[in-house]
Amino acid sequence: MTRRVRRKVAKKGKDDAVSLSYLEIEVEDLGLERNGDVDWTSLPDDTVIQLFSCLNYRDRASLSSTCKTWRVLGASQCLWSSLDLRAHKFDTATATSLASRCMYLQKLRFRGAESADAIIHLQAKNLREISGDYCRKITDATLSVIVARHEALESLQLGPDFCERITGDAIKAIALCCPKLKKLRLSGIKDVYADAINALAKHCPTLVDIGFLDCLNVDEAALENVSSVRFLSVAGTSNMKWDVVSHLWHKLPKLIGLDVSRTDIGSAAISRLLSSSLSLKVLCALNCPVLEEETSISTSKTNGKLLLALFSDIFRELSSLFAETSNKGRNMFLDWRCSKNKDKNLNEIMTWLEWILSHTLLRTAESNPQGLDNFWLKQGAALLLSLMQSSQEDVQERAATGLATFVVIDDENASIDRGRAEAVMRDGGIRLLLNLAKSWHEGLQSEAAKALANLSVNANVAKAVAEEGGINILAALARSMNRLVAEEAAGGLWNLSVGEEHKAAIAEAGGVKALVDLIFKWSSGGDGVLERAAGALANLAADDKCSMEVAIVGGVHALVMLARNCKFEGVQEQAARALANLASHGDSNSNNAAVGQEVGALEALVQLTRSPHEGVRQEAAGALWNLSFDDRNREAIAAAGGVEALVTLAQSCSNASPGLQERAAGALWGLSVSEANSIAIGREGGVAPLIALARSDAEDVHETAAGALWNLAFNHSNALRIVEEGGVPALVHLCSSSLSKMARFMAALALAYMFDGRIDEFAPMSSSSESTSKSVSLDGARRMALKHIEAFIRTFSNPQAFAAAAASSAPAALAQVTEKARIQEAGHLRCSGAEIGRFVSMLRNSSSILKACAAFALLQFTIPGGRHAVHHASLMQGGGAARVLRAAAAAATSPIEAKIFARIVLRNLEHHHQVEPSI
């Protein structure tokens, strides 16, 4: 139920990065380095045992097999008193292999039903504590077998997710099998009935801590019979009869801590419990809506007992437990941990409070109720940061998870609350989280990395994380052999890589290689880690230098592998986005060609355009668009069925997001640069959907649709199709009304292609009446097109500047016209020799409007500083364009726009040293 935002230094077979860094420091300190090598076998036994204690059980067992001495030391009782199996696959085979080491195992943490089934095969009869999560599928039978094999059990905790298949029958089995039980905390039981509770009262005389959390029904009256209980929590439990509770539970003789948080308890029951119980010291009622709506209770009238509620000052209330005045304020928990107080009762209360507060704050953050902003900013964030420093590992984990969760306000859009995130930063939370991330405990590493990832969505927090050294820490964690740790670290790098200023630092920290290695390491069965790694690589690939680093370390192959083989849409989307960004750098590096040459890359992307998920289709189309800028890729995409797939995509996205529409039209634009592809697009029915996209309300879609139609209109058959499909009004509308200058420009060029006379030359022969009808239709369309082309050209003309340029050949006069006429983005367009030749020919057209349009277009393509200006100038030299330009500039019948623009083009050619200076 945790909410996330979707942003080893050893060779394979060695221990993980954090452990090795510690090992290196210790070896240096011990002076065991000789001639650059380390004699590990000469380490003292105590040192080896200490180092082993810092490893997870898999690495510990692996190192124990290296030599006889280490095998003996690796089996030491002290190394196997505690096991945390949550991050690893733990089944019967694994349990059997570990059984010989678990004779003295006392504490076990596991995750999931399969792990629960395997516990008995550890043969750890001396187990004292069992803690499990992801327990939804654990059954009464499994739990009964576990407790029957572990009669010495003193603590059993299952949660915080709901134990949906566990009933009161299993609780009875616990009571019968575990007479030494001291602590029982279960979450999400449907019915904790009286017989089960009475069995606990009868058979577990030392049971002092009970938690029935988020249960559906709990027999309130039966709990009165558990006279040994000192701490009781029913947080989140529904259907409680509070009148019964208030009249019975105050009779519990040893009850000192009661937690009713997240329930519908009211002020009357609270007041009766506080006034009637002789032993009660602390009553926690956080996030109880009924209580908070009532104003009849006050924290100052609680008979000296502590009431912790959202409306109380929790730190001040807790400080009243201490006699010393130093234990005041937000450092109260830290002061208590550092004190030499030997009050056993107080320590038990504080330990219990840490646990129930961390649990309630996490659950509250997960449900994200409205109206708690003030609480989170004034108390909640500070409480979570205090609890992160607990000596209880599970409290630390929940506090870190709570920080990761409470800042999130919208999971789908990956948005966080800025005030909450910056409150964590102001209170020193970033440094605390980074310290946790450097812990030996992988559970803490994972939850701290998750919190850092979510917080880093905020740019200010991301900057603080980077400044505190967080990028190096997350890059190291991304190398972890623990998938959960690596997944959250990759998520942190994903969010940090959004900031341009962090990308180089991630690469320098080895983050790029770590992310690529993650894809190979978890290529199957790790959708979460794969999505985060691919997402981070996608962000990094947008940077030119980082994109080259991605390619160097094998990123192209890794991402194509994901695009080809992974079936999870999140991974597919990020892999396609990463490939799109890798291919987006044009001539600055060779990644575009490299992606196209990777086996199966283009076929996979074409296939992804057929995905049922819009995000996948969008990113795949974007990748094909970028890849189509390479000549070989363009033809290879077509050969892989790209034309048909993209036309189908364009036909289906009339109601899709602007992003998908832009990329679908953009990919067709890219493919249509090739005349063969342009013809194929027309034959496949690509004209109609592009006309429909040209009518979009989105400016970016205007540009790509107009660009594609411009390319298609070069071919006479496509030009006729555009007319017949109603494309002229759509292009006229773009030419006159779009907010994008580029869309208006390309729409004008498409119209110019359509009506420069070619369409008449190649129009099919027909009957006399049909010919007359088509002629009338074409004439009307031509008049409409020319009228709007002329209006478009005039928007870039200045009568005074034109008059000055006509009267003088001074560079300043022409420069003024150029500045007014320039369309900045047009400098990125690259035209073929045939296209340049078409515009040069258009300078001889009988239409003065088309002459002006052609001169205007050539001006845009040759302006000095344009990306392809030199290329275009070279093509014009080879085509003898200078002579035609001079003729157009001198012709008495040419409009003034054509004359001035032609003169400017001539000057541009002179600038590029392609023609001799004109006289």
CSV table of N, CA, C and O in Angstrom, one decimal, residues 838-904:
chain,number,residue,atom,x,y,z
A,838,ARG,N,12.6,22.3,-57.0
A,838,ARG,CA,11.2,22.6,-57.1
A,838,ARG,C,10.9,24.1,-56.8
A,838,ARG,O,10.2,24.8,-57.6
A,839,PHE,N,11.5,24.6,-55.8
A,839,PHE,CA,11.3,26.0,-55.4
A,839,PHE,C,12.0,26.9,-56.4
A,839,PHE,O,11.5,28.0,-56.8
A,840,VAL,N,13.2,26.5,-56.9
A,840,VAL,CA,13.9,27.3,-57.9
A,840,VAL,C,13.0,27.4,-59.2
A,840,VAL,O,12.8,28.5,-59.8
A,841,SER,N,12.4,26.3,-59.6
A,841,SER,CA,11.5,26.2,-60.7
A,841,SER,C,10.3,27.1,-60.5
A,841,SER,O,9.8,27.8,-61.4
A,842,MET,N,9.8,27.1,-59.3
A,842,MET,CA,8.7,27.9,-58.9
A,842,MET,C,8.9,29.4,-59.1
A,842,MET,O,8.0,30.2,-59.3
A,843,LEU,N,10.2,29.8,-59.1
A,843,LEU,CA,10.5,31.3,-59.3
A,843,LEU,C,10.1,31.7,-60.7
A,843,LEU,O,10.0,32.9,-61.0
A,844,ARG,N,10.0,30.7,-61.7
A,844,ARG,CA,9.6,31.0,-63.0
A,844,ARG,C,8.1,30.8,-63.3
A,844,ARG,O,7.6,31.0,-64.4
A,845,ASN,N,7.4,30.5,-62.2
A,845,ASN,CA,5.9,30.2,-62.3
A,845,ASN,C,5.2,31.5,-62.7
A,845,ASN,O,5.6,32.6,-62.4
A,846,SER,N,4.1,31.3,-63.5
A,846,SER,CA,3.4,32.5,-63.9
A,846,SER,C,2.7,33.2,-62.8
A,846,SER,O,2.3,34.4,-62.9
A,847,SER,N,2.5,32.5,-61.7
A,847,SER,CA,1.8,33.1,-60.5
A,847,SER,C,2.8,34.0,-59.7
A,847,SER,O,3.8,33.5,-59.2
A,848,SER,N,2.5,35.3,-59.6
A,848,SER,CA,3.4,36.1,-58.8
A,848,SER,C,3.4,35.7,-57.3
A,848,SER,O,4.4,35.9,-56.6
A,849,ILE,N,2.3,35.1,-56.9
A,849,ILE,CA,2.2,34.7,-55.5
A,849,ILE,C,3.2,33.5,-55.2
A,849,ILE,O,3.9,33.5,-54.2
A,850,LEU,N,3.2,32.6,-56.1
A,850,LEU,CA,4.1,31.4,-56.0
A,850,LEU,C,5.5,31.8,-56.1
A,850,LEU,O,6.4,31.2,-55.5
A,851,LYS,N,5.8,32.8,-57.0
A,851,LYS,CA,7.2,33.3,-57.1
A,851,LYS,C,7.6,33.9,-55.7
A,851,LYS,O,8.7,33.6,-55.2
A,852,ALA,N,6.8,34.7,-55.1
A,852,ALA,CA,7.1,35.3,-53.8
A,852,ALA,C,7.3,34.2,-52.7
A,852,ALA,O,8.2,34.2,-51.9
A,853,CYS,N,6.4,33.1,-52.8
A,853,CYS,CA,6.5,32.0,-51.8
A,853,CYS,C,7.8,31.3,-52.0
A,853,CYS,O,8.4,30.9,-51.0
A,854,ALA,N,8.2,31.0,-53.3
A,854,ALA,CA,9.4,30.3,-53.5
A,854,ALA,C,10.6,31.0,-53.0
A,854,ALA,O,11.5,30.5,-52.4
A,855,ALA,N,10.7,32.3,-53.3
A,855,ALA,CA,11.8,33.2,-52.8
A,855,ALA,C,11.8,33.2,-51.3
A,855,ALA,O,12.9,33.2,-50.7
A,856,PHE,N,10.6,33.3,-50.7
A,856,PHE,CA,10.6,33.3,-49.2
A,856,PHE,C,11.1,32.0,-48.6
A,856,PHE,O,11.8,32.0,-47.7
A,857,ALA,N,10.7,30.9,-49.3
A,857,ALA,CA,11.2,29.6,-48.8
A,857,ALA,C,12.7,29.5,-48.9
A,857,ALA,O,13.4,29.0,-48.0
A,858,LEU,N,13.2,29.9,-50.1
A,858,LEU,CA,14.7,29.8,-50.2
A,858,LEU,C,15.4,30.7,-49.3
A,858,LEU,O,16.5,30.4,-48.9
A,859,LEU,N,14.8,31.8,-49.0
A,859,LEU,CA,15.4,32.7,-48.0
A,859,LEU,C,15.6,32.0,-46.6
A,859,LEU,O,16.6,32.0,-46.0
A,860,GLN,N,14.5,31.3,-46.2
A,860,GLN,CA,14.5,30.6,-44.9
A,860,GLN,C,15.6,29.5,-44.9
A,860,GLN,O,16.3,29.3,-43.9
A,861,PHE,N,15.8,28.8,-46.1
A,861,PHE,CA,16.7,27.7,-46.1
A,861,PHE,C,18.1,28.1,-46.2
A,861,PHE,O,19.0,27.2,-46.0
A,862,THR,N,18.4,29.3,-46.5
A,862,THR,CA,19.8,29.7,-46.7
A,862,THR,C,20.3,30.8,-45.8
A,862,THR,O,21.4,31.3,-45.9
A,863,ILE,N,19.5,31.2,-44.8
A,863,ILE,CA,19.9,32.2,-43.9
A,863,ILE,C,21.2,31.7,-43.1
A,863,ILE,O,21.2,30.6,-42.6
A,864,PRO,N,22.2,32.5,-43.1
A,864,PRO,CA,23.5,32.1,-42.4
A,864,PRO,C,23.2,31.8,-40.9
A,864,PRO,O,22.4,32.5,-40.3
A,865,GLY,N,23.7,30.7,-40.5
A,865,GLY,CA,23.5,30.2,-39.1
A,865,GLY,C,22.5,29.1,-39.1
A,865,GLY,O,22.4,28.4,-38.0
A,866,GLY,N,21.7,28.9,-40.1
A,866,GLY,CA,20.8,27.8,-40.2
A,866,GLY,C,21.5,26.5,-40.2
A,866,GLY,O,22.6,26.3,-40.8
A,867,ARG,N,20.9,25.4,-39.6
A,867,ARG,CA,21.6,24.2,-39.4
A,867,ARG,C,22.0,23.6,-40.7
A,867,ARG,O,23.1,22.9,-40.8
A,868,HIS,N,21.2,23.7,-41.8
A,868,HIS,CA,21.5,23.1,-43.1
A,868,HIS,C,21.7,24.1,-44.2
A,868,HIS,O,21.6,23.8,-45.4
A,869,ALA,N,22.0,25.4,-43.8
A,869,ALA,CA,22.1,26.5,-44.8
A,869,ALA,C,23.2,26.2,-45.8
A,869,ALA,O,23.0,26.4,-47.0
A,870,VAL,N,24.3,25.7,-45.3
A,870,VAL,CA,25.4,25.4,-46.2
A,870,VAL,C,25.1,24.3,-47.2
A,870,VAL,O,25.3,24.4,-48.4
A,871,HIS,N,24.4,23.3,-46.7
A,871,HIS,CA,23.9,22.2,-47.6
A,871,HIS,C,23.0,22.7,-48.7
A,871,HIS,O,23.1,22.4,-49.9
A,872,HIS,N,22.1,23.6,-48.3
A,872,HIS,CA,21.1,24.1,-49.2
A,872,HIS,C,21.8,25.0,-50.3
A,872,HIS,O,21.5,25.0,-51.5
A,873,ALA,N,22.7,25.8,-49.8
A,873,ALA,CA,23.5,26.7,-50.7
A,873,ALA,C,24.3,25.9,-51.7
A,873,ALA,O,24.3,26.2,-52.9
A,874,SER,N,24.8,24.8,-51.3
A,874,SER,CA,25.6,23.9,-52.2
A,874,SER,C,24.6,23.3,-53.3
A,874,SER,O,25.0,23.2,-54.4
A,875,LEU,N,23.5,22.9,-52.9
A,875,LEU,CA,22.5,22.3,-53.8
A,875,LEU,C,22.1,23.4,-54.8
A,875,LEU,O,21.9,23.1,-56.0
A,876,MET,N,21.9,24.6,-54.4
A,876,MET,CA,21.5,25.7,-55.3
A,876,MET,C,22.6,26.0,-56.3
A,876,MET,O,22.3,26.3,-57.4
A,877,GLN,N,23.8,26.0,-55.8
A,877,GLN,CA,24.9,26.2,-56.8
A,877,GLN,C,24.9,25.2,-57.9
A,877,GLN,O,25.1,25.5,-59.1
A,878,GLY,N,24.8,23.9,-57.5
A,878,GLY,CA,24.8,22.8,-58.4
A,878,GLY,C,23.6,22.9,-59.4
A,878,GLY,O,23.7,22.4,-60.5
A,879,GLY,N,22.5,23.5,-59.0
A,879,GLY,CA,21.3,23.6,-59.8
A,879,GLY,C,21.2,24.8,-60.6
A,879,GLY,O,20.2,25.1,-61.3
A,880,GLY,N,22.2,25.7,-60.6
A,880,GLY,CA,22.2,26.9,-61.3
A,880,GLY,C,21.2,27.9,-60.8
A,880,GLY,O,20.6,28.7,-61.6
A,881,ALA,N,20.9,27.9,-59.6
A,881,ALA,CA,19.9,28.7,-59.0
A,881,ALA,C,20.2,30.2,-59.1
A,881,ALA,O,19.3,31.0,-59.1
A,882,ALA,N,21.5,30.5,-59.0
A,882,ALA,CA,21.8,32.0,-59.0
A,882,ALA,C,21.3,32.7,-60.2
A,882,ALA,O,20.8,33.8,-60.1
A,883,ARG,N,21.3,32.1,-61.4
A,883,ARG,CA,20.8,32.7,-62.6
A,883,ARG,C,19.3,33.0,-62.5
A,883,ARG,O,18.8,34.1,-62.8
A,884,VAL,N,18.6,32.0,-62.0
A,884,VAL,CA,17.1,32.1,-61.9
A,884,VAL,C,16.8,33.2,-60.8
A,884,VAL,O,15.9,34.0,-61.0
A,885,LEU,N,17.6,33.2,-59.7
A,885,LEU,CA,17.3,34.2,-58.7
A,885,LEU,C,17.6,35.6,-59.2
A,885,LEU,O,16.8,36.6,-58.9
A,886,ARG,N,18.7,35.8,-60.0
A,886,ARG,CA,18.9,37.1,-60.6
A,886,ARG,C,17.8,37.6,-61.5
A,886,ARG,O,17.4,38.7,-61.5
A,887,ALA,N,17.3,36.6,-62.3
A,887,ALA,CA,16.2,36.9,-63.2
A,887,ALA,C,15.0,37.3,-62.4
A,887,ALA,O,14.3,38.3,-62.8
A,888,ALA,N,14.7,36.6,-61.3
A,888,ALA,CA,13.5,36.9,-60.5
A,888,ALA,C,13.6,38.3,-59.9
A,888,ALA,O,12.7,39.1,-59.8
A,889,ALA,N,14.9,38.6,-59.4
A,889,ALA,CA,15.1,39.9,-58.7
A,889,ALA,C,15.0,41.0,-59.7
A,889,ALA,O,14.7,42.2,-59.3
A,890,ALA,N,15.3,40.8,-61.0
A,890,ALA,CA,15.3,41.9,-62.0
A,890,ALA,C,14.0,42.0,-62.8
A,890,ALA,O,13.8,43.0,-63.4
A,891,ALA,N,13.2,41.0,-62.7
A,891,ALA,CA,12.0,40.9,-63.6
A,891,ALA,C,11.0,42.0,-63.2
A,891,ALA,O,10.7,42.2,-62.0
A,892,ALA,N,10.5,42.8,-64.2
A,892,ALA,CA,9.6,43.9,-64.0
A,892,ALA,C,8.2,43.3,-63.5
A,892,ALA,O,7.5,44.0,-62.7
A,893,THR,N,7.9,42.1,-63.9
A,893,THR,CA,6.6,41.6,-63.6
A,893,THR,C,6.6,40.9,-62.2
A,893,THR,O,5.5,40.5,-61.7
A,894,SER,N,7.7,40.7,-61.6
A,894,SER,CA,7.8,40.0,-60.3
A,894,SER,C,7.3,41.0,-59.2
A,894,SER,O,7.5,42.2,-59.2
A,895,PRO,N,6.5,40.4,-58.2
A,895,PRO,CA,6.1,41.3,-57.1
A,895,PRO,C,7.3,41.7,-56.3
A,895,PRO,O,8.4,41.1,-56.3
A,896,ILE,N,7.1,42.8,-55.5
A,896,ILE,CA,8.3,43.3,-54.8
A,896,ILE,C,8.8,42.3,-53.8
A,896,ILE,O,10.0,42.3,-53.5
A,897,GLU,N,7.9,41.5,-53.2
A,897,GLU,CA,8.4,40.5,-52.2
A,897,GLU,C,9.3,39.5,-52.9
A,897,GLU,O,10.4,39.2,-52.3
A,898,ALA,N,8.9,39.1,-54.1
A,898,ALA,CA,9.8,38.1,-54.8
A,898,ALA,C,11.1,38.7,-55.1
A,898,ALA,O,12.2,38.1,-55.0
A,899,LYS,N,11.1,40.0,-55.5
A,899,LYS,CA,12.4,40.6,-55.9
A,899,LYS,C,13.3,40.8,-54.7
A,899,LYS,O,14.5,40.4,-54.8
A,900,ILE,N,12.8,41.3,-53.6
A,900,ILE,CA,13.6,41.5,-52.4
A,900,ILE,C,14.1,40.2,-51.8
A,900,ILE,O,15.3,40.1,-51.5
A,901,PHE,N,13.2,39.3,-51.7
A,901,PHE,CA,13.6,38.0,-51.1
A,901,PHE,C,14.6,37.3,-52.0
A,901,PHE,O,15.6,36.7,-51.5
A,902,ALA,N,14.5,37.4,-53.4
A,902,ALA,CA,15.5,36.8,-54.2
A,902,ALA,C,16.9,37.5,-54.1
A,902,ALA,O,17.9,36.8,-54.1
A,903,ARG,N,16.9,38.8,-53.9
A,903,ARG,CA,18.2,39.5,-53.7
A,903,ARG,C,18.8,39.0,-52.3
A,903,ARG,O,20.0,38.8,-52.2
A,904,ILE,N,18.0,38.8,-51.3
A,904,ILE,CA,18.5,38.4,-50.0
A,904,ILE,C,19.1,36.9,-50.2
A,904,ILE,O,20.1,36.6,-49.6
